[in-house]
Short mmCIF file of C-alpha atoms in Angstrom, two decimals:
data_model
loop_
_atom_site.label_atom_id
_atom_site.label_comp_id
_atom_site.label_asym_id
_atom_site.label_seq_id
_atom_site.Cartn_x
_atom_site.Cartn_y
_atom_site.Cartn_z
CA UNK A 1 -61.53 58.08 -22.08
CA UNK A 2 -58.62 55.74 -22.56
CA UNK A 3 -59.02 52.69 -20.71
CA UNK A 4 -55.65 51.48 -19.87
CA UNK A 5 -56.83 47.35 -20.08
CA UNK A 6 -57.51 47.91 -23.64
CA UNK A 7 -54.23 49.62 -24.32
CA UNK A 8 -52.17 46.38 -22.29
CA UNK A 9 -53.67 43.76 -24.55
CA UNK A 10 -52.82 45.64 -27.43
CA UNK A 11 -49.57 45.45 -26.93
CA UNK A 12 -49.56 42.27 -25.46
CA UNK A 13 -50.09 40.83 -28.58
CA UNK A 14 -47.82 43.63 -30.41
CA UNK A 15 -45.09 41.99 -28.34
CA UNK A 16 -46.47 38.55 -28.91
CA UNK A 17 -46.15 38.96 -32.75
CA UNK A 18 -42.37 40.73 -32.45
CA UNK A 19 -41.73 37.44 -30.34
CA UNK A 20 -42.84 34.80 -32.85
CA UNK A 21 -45.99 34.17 -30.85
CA UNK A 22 -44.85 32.49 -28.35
CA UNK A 23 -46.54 31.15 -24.73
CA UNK A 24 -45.06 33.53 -21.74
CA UNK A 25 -45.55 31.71 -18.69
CA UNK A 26 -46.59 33.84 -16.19
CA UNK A 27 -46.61 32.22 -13.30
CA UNK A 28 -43.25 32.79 -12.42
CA UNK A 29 -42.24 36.61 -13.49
CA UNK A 30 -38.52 37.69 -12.79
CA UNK A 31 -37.97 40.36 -10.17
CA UNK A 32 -37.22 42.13 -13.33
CA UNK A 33 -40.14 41.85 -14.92
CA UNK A 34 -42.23 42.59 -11.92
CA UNK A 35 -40.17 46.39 -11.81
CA UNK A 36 -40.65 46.80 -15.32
CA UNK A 37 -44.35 46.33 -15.25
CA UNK A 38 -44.55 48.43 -12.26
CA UNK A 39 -42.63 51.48 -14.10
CA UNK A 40 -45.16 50.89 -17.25
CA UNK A 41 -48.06 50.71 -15.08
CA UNK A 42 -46.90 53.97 -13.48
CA UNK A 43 -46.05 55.90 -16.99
CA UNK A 44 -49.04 54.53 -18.62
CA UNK A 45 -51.19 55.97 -15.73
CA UNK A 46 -49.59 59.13 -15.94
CA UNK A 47 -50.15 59.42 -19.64
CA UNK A 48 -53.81 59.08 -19.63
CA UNK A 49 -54.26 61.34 -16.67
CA UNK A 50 -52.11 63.88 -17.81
CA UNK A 51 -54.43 66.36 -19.88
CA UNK A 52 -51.12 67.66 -22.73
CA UNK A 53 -48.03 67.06 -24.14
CA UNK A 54 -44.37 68.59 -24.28
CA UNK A 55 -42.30 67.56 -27.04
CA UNK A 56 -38.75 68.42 -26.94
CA UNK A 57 -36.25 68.26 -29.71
CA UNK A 58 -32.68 68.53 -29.41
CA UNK A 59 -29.67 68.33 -31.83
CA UNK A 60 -26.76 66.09 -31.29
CA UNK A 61 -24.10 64.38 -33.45
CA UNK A 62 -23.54 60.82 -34.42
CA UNK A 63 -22.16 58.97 -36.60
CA UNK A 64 -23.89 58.38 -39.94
CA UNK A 65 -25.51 55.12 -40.17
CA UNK A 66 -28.30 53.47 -42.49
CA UNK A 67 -30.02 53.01 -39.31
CA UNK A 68 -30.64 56.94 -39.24
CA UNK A 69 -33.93 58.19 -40.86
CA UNK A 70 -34.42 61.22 -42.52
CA UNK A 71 -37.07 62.35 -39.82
CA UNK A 72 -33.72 61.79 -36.91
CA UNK A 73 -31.38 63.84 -39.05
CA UNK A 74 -31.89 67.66 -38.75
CA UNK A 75 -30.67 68.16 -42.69
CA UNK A 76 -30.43 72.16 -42.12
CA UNK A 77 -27.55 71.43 -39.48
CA UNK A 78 -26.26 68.57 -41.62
CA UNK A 79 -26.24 70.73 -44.79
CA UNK A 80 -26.13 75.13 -43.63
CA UNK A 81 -22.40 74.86 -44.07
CA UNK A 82 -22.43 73.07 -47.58
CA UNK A 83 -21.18 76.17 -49.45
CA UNK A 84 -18.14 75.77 -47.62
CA UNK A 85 -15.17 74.44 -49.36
CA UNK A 86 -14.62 70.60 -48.24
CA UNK A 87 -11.25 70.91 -49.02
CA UNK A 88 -10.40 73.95 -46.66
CA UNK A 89 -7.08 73.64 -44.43
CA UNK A 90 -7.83 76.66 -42.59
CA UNK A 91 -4.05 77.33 -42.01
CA UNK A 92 -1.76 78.82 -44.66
CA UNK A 93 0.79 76.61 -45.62
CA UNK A 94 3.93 77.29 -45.71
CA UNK A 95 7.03 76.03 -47.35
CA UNK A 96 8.76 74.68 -44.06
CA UNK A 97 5.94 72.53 -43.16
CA UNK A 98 5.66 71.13 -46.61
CA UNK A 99 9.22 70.48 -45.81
CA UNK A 100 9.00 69.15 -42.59
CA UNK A 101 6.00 67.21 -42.48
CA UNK A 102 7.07 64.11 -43.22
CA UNK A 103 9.70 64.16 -39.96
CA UNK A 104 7.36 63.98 -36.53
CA UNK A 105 8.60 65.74 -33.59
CA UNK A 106 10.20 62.96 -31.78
CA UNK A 107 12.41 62.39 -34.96
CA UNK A 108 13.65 66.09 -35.01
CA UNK A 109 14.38 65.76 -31.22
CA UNK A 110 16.80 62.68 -31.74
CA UNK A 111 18.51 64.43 -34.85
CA UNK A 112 18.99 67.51 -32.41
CA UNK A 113 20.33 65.23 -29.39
CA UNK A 114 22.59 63.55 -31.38
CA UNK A 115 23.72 67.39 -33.23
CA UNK A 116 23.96 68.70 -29.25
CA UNK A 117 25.82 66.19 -27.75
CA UNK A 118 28.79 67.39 -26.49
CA UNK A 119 32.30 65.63 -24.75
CA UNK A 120 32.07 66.40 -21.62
CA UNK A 121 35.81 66.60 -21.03
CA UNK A 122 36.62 69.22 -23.85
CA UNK A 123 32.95 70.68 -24.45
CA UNK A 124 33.23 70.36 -28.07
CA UNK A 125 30.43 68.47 -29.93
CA UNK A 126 31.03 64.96 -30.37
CA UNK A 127 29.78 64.59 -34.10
CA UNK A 128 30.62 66.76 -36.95
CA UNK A 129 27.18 67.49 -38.98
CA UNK A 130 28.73 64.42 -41.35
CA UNK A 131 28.69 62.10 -38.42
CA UNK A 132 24.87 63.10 -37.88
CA UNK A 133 24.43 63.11 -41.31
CA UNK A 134 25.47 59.12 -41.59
CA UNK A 135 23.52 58.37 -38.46
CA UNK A 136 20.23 60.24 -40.03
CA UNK A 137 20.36 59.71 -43.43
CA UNK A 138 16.85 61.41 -44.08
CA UNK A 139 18.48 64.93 -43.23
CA UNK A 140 20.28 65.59 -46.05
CA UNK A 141 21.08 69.24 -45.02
CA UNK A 142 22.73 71.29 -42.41
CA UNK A 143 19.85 73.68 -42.68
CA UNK A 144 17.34 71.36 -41.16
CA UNK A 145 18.97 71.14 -37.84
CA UNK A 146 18.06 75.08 -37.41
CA UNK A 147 14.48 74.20 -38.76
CA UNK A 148 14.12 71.41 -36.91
CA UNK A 149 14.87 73.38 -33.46
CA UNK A 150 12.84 75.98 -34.17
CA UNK A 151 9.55 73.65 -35.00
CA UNK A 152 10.97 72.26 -31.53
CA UNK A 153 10.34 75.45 -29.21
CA UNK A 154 7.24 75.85 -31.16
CA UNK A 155 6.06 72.31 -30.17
CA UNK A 156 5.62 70.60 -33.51
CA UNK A 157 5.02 71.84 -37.11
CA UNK A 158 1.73 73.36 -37.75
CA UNK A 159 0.78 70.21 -39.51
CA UNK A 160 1.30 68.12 -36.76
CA UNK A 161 -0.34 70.30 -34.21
CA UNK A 162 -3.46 70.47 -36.43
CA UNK A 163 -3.42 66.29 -36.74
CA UNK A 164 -3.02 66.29 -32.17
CA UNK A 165 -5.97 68.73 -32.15
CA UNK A 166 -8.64 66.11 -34.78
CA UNK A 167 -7.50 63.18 -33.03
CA UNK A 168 -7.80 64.96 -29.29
CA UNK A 169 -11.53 65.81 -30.46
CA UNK A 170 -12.42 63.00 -31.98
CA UNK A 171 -11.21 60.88 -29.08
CA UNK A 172 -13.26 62.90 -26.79
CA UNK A 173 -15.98 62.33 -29.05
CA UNK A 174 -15.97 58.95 -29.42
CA UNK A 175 -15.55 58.55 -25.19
CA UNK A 176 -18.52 60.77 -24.77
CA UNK A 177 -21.21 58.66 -27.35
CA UNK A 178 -19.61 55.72 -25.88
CA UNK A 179 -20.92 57.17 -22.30
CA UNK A 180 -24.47 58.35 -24.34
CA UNK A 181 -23.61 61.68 -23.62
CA UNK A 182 -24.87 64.31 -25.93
CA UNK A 183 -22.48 66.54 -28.13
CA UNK A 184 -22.98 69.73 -30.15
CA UNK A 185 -20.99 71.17 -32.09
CA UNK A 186 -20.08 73.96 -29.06
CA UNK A 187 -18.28 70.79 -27.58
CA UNK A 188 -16.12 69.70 -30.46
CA UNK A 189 -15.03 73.51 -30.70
CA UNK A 190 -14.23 73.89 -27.22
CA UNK A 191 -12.12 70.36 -27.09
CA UNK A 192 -10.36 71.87 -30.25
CA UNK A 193 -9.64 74.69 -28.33
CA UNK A 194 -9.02 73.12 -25.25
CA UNK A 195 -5.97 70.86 -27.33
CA UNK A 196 -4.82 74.17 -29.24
CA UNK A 197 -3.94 75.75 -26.00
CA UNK A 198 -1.89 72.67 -25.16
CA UNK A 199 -0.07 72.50 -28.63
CA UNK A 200 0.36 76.59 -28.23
CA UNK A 201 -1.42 76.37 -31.61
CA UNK A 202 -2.66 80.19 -30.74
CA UNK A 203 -3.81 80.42 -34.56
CA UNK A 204 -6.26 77.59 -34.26
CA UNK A 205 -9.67 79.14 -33.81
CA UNK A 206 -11.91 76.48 -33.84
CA UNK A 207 -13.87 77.85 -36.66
CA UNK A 208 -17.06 77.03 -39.03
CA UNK A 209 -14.56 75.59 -41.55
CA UNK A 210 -12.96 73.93 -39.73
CA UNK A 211 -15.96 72.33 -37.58
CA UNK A 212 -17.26 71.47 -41.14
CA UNK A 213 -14.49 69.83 -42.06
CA UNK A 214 -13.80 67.79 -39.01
CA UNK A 215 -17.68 66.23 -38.93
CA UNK A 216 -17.16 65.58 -43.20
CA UNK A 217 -13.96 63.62 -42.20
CA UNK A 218 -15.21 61.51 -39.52
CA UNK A 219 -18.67 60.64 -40.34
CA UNK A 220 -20.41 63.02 -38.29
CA UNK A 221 -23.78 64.31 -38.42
CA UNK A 222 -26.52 66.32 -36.73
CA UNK A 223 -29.46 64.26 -35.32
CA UNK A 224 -32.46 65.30 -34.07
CA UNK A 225 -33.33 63.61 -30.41
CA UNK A 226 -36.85 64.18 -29.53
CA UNK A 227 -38.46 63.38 -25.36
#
């Protein structure tokens, strides 16, 4: 039988040695302390009474750290998607947003202000496209302003809505481990989907490229929490 004096002196002096060895006065214990040894008192009862074991294992994510062992990271959820192609965009690009890209959605709305704009005594436009032209030297053709108002009543380019959805997830990723919340990889998905809804990015899927992806770019692994 395990006799629970025997186990408190060992680690008394465990915790003497991590402490440098020194004298603990204990004459004078916090309210603190008194709570803590309580709740050890209590566990450590229940432990030798108790007659078995449960062991529970769970997968999260987390960041990838040195401080991670190999026994804490479940490699098969780290690694089952490896044959997957790192590199995979998961939308088909398209010669617009390769065009477009490089213009973000509150740019395109000025250029099409300014384009709109009309006098409101003759309600003719103010500028000719060479007056917009001057004023926004970066479109340097009359074609972009019908581009540019269709990525507008789509929201954004696809581009952009993909770069929305990563940071949306990995915002609400970062807020929940912050909190010490567990995530899975159900969690990132649904966010994604959650923000692709909001971008009316209706091609978005959330998929197992994509997921893959996402965890490569930010660090992300699976680890194993065991209770």
């Amino acid at each position: 039988m395990i006799n629970a004096s025997v186990v408190c002196s060992l680690l008394t002096e465990k915790f003497s040695q991590s402490t440098g060895s020194r004298k603990i006065s204990l004459q004078s214990p916090s309210a603190r302390e008194e709570e803590v040894t309580n709740h050890l008192a209590e566990l450590l009862n229940t432990i030798i009474n108790c007659h078995e074991f449960t062991v529970e294992s769970e997968i999260s994510l987390d960041y990838i750290s040195d401080d991670l062992t190999e026994d804490e990271i479940d490699q098969y959820a780290v690694s089952e998607d490896s044959d997957l192609d790192p590199n995979f965009n998961d939308t088909d690009n398209d010669d617009s947003d390769d065009l477009l890209q490089k213009f973000s959605l509150d740019y395109m709305k000025k250029v099409i202000e300014c384009y709109d704009e009309r006098n409101p005594l003759t309600g003719k436009h103010r500028r000719s496209w060479k007056g917009v032209k001057r004023r926004f030297k970066r479109v340097i053709h009359s074609s972009y302003i019908s581009r540019f108002r269709a990525y507008i009543e789509k929201g954004g380019t696809r581009t952009q809505k993909w770069e929305n959805i990563n940071n949306y997830v990995y915002h609400k990723f970062e807020q929940a481990r912050e909190s010490n919340l567990l995530v899975h990889d159900l969690d990132l998905r649904r966010w994604g989907l959650e923000k692709a809804k909001q971008e009316l990015f209706h091609e978005f899927t959330a998929s197992e490229k994509w997921l893959f992806n996402f965890k490569i770019e930010h660090n992300i692994c699976s680890r194993k929490v065991t209770k």
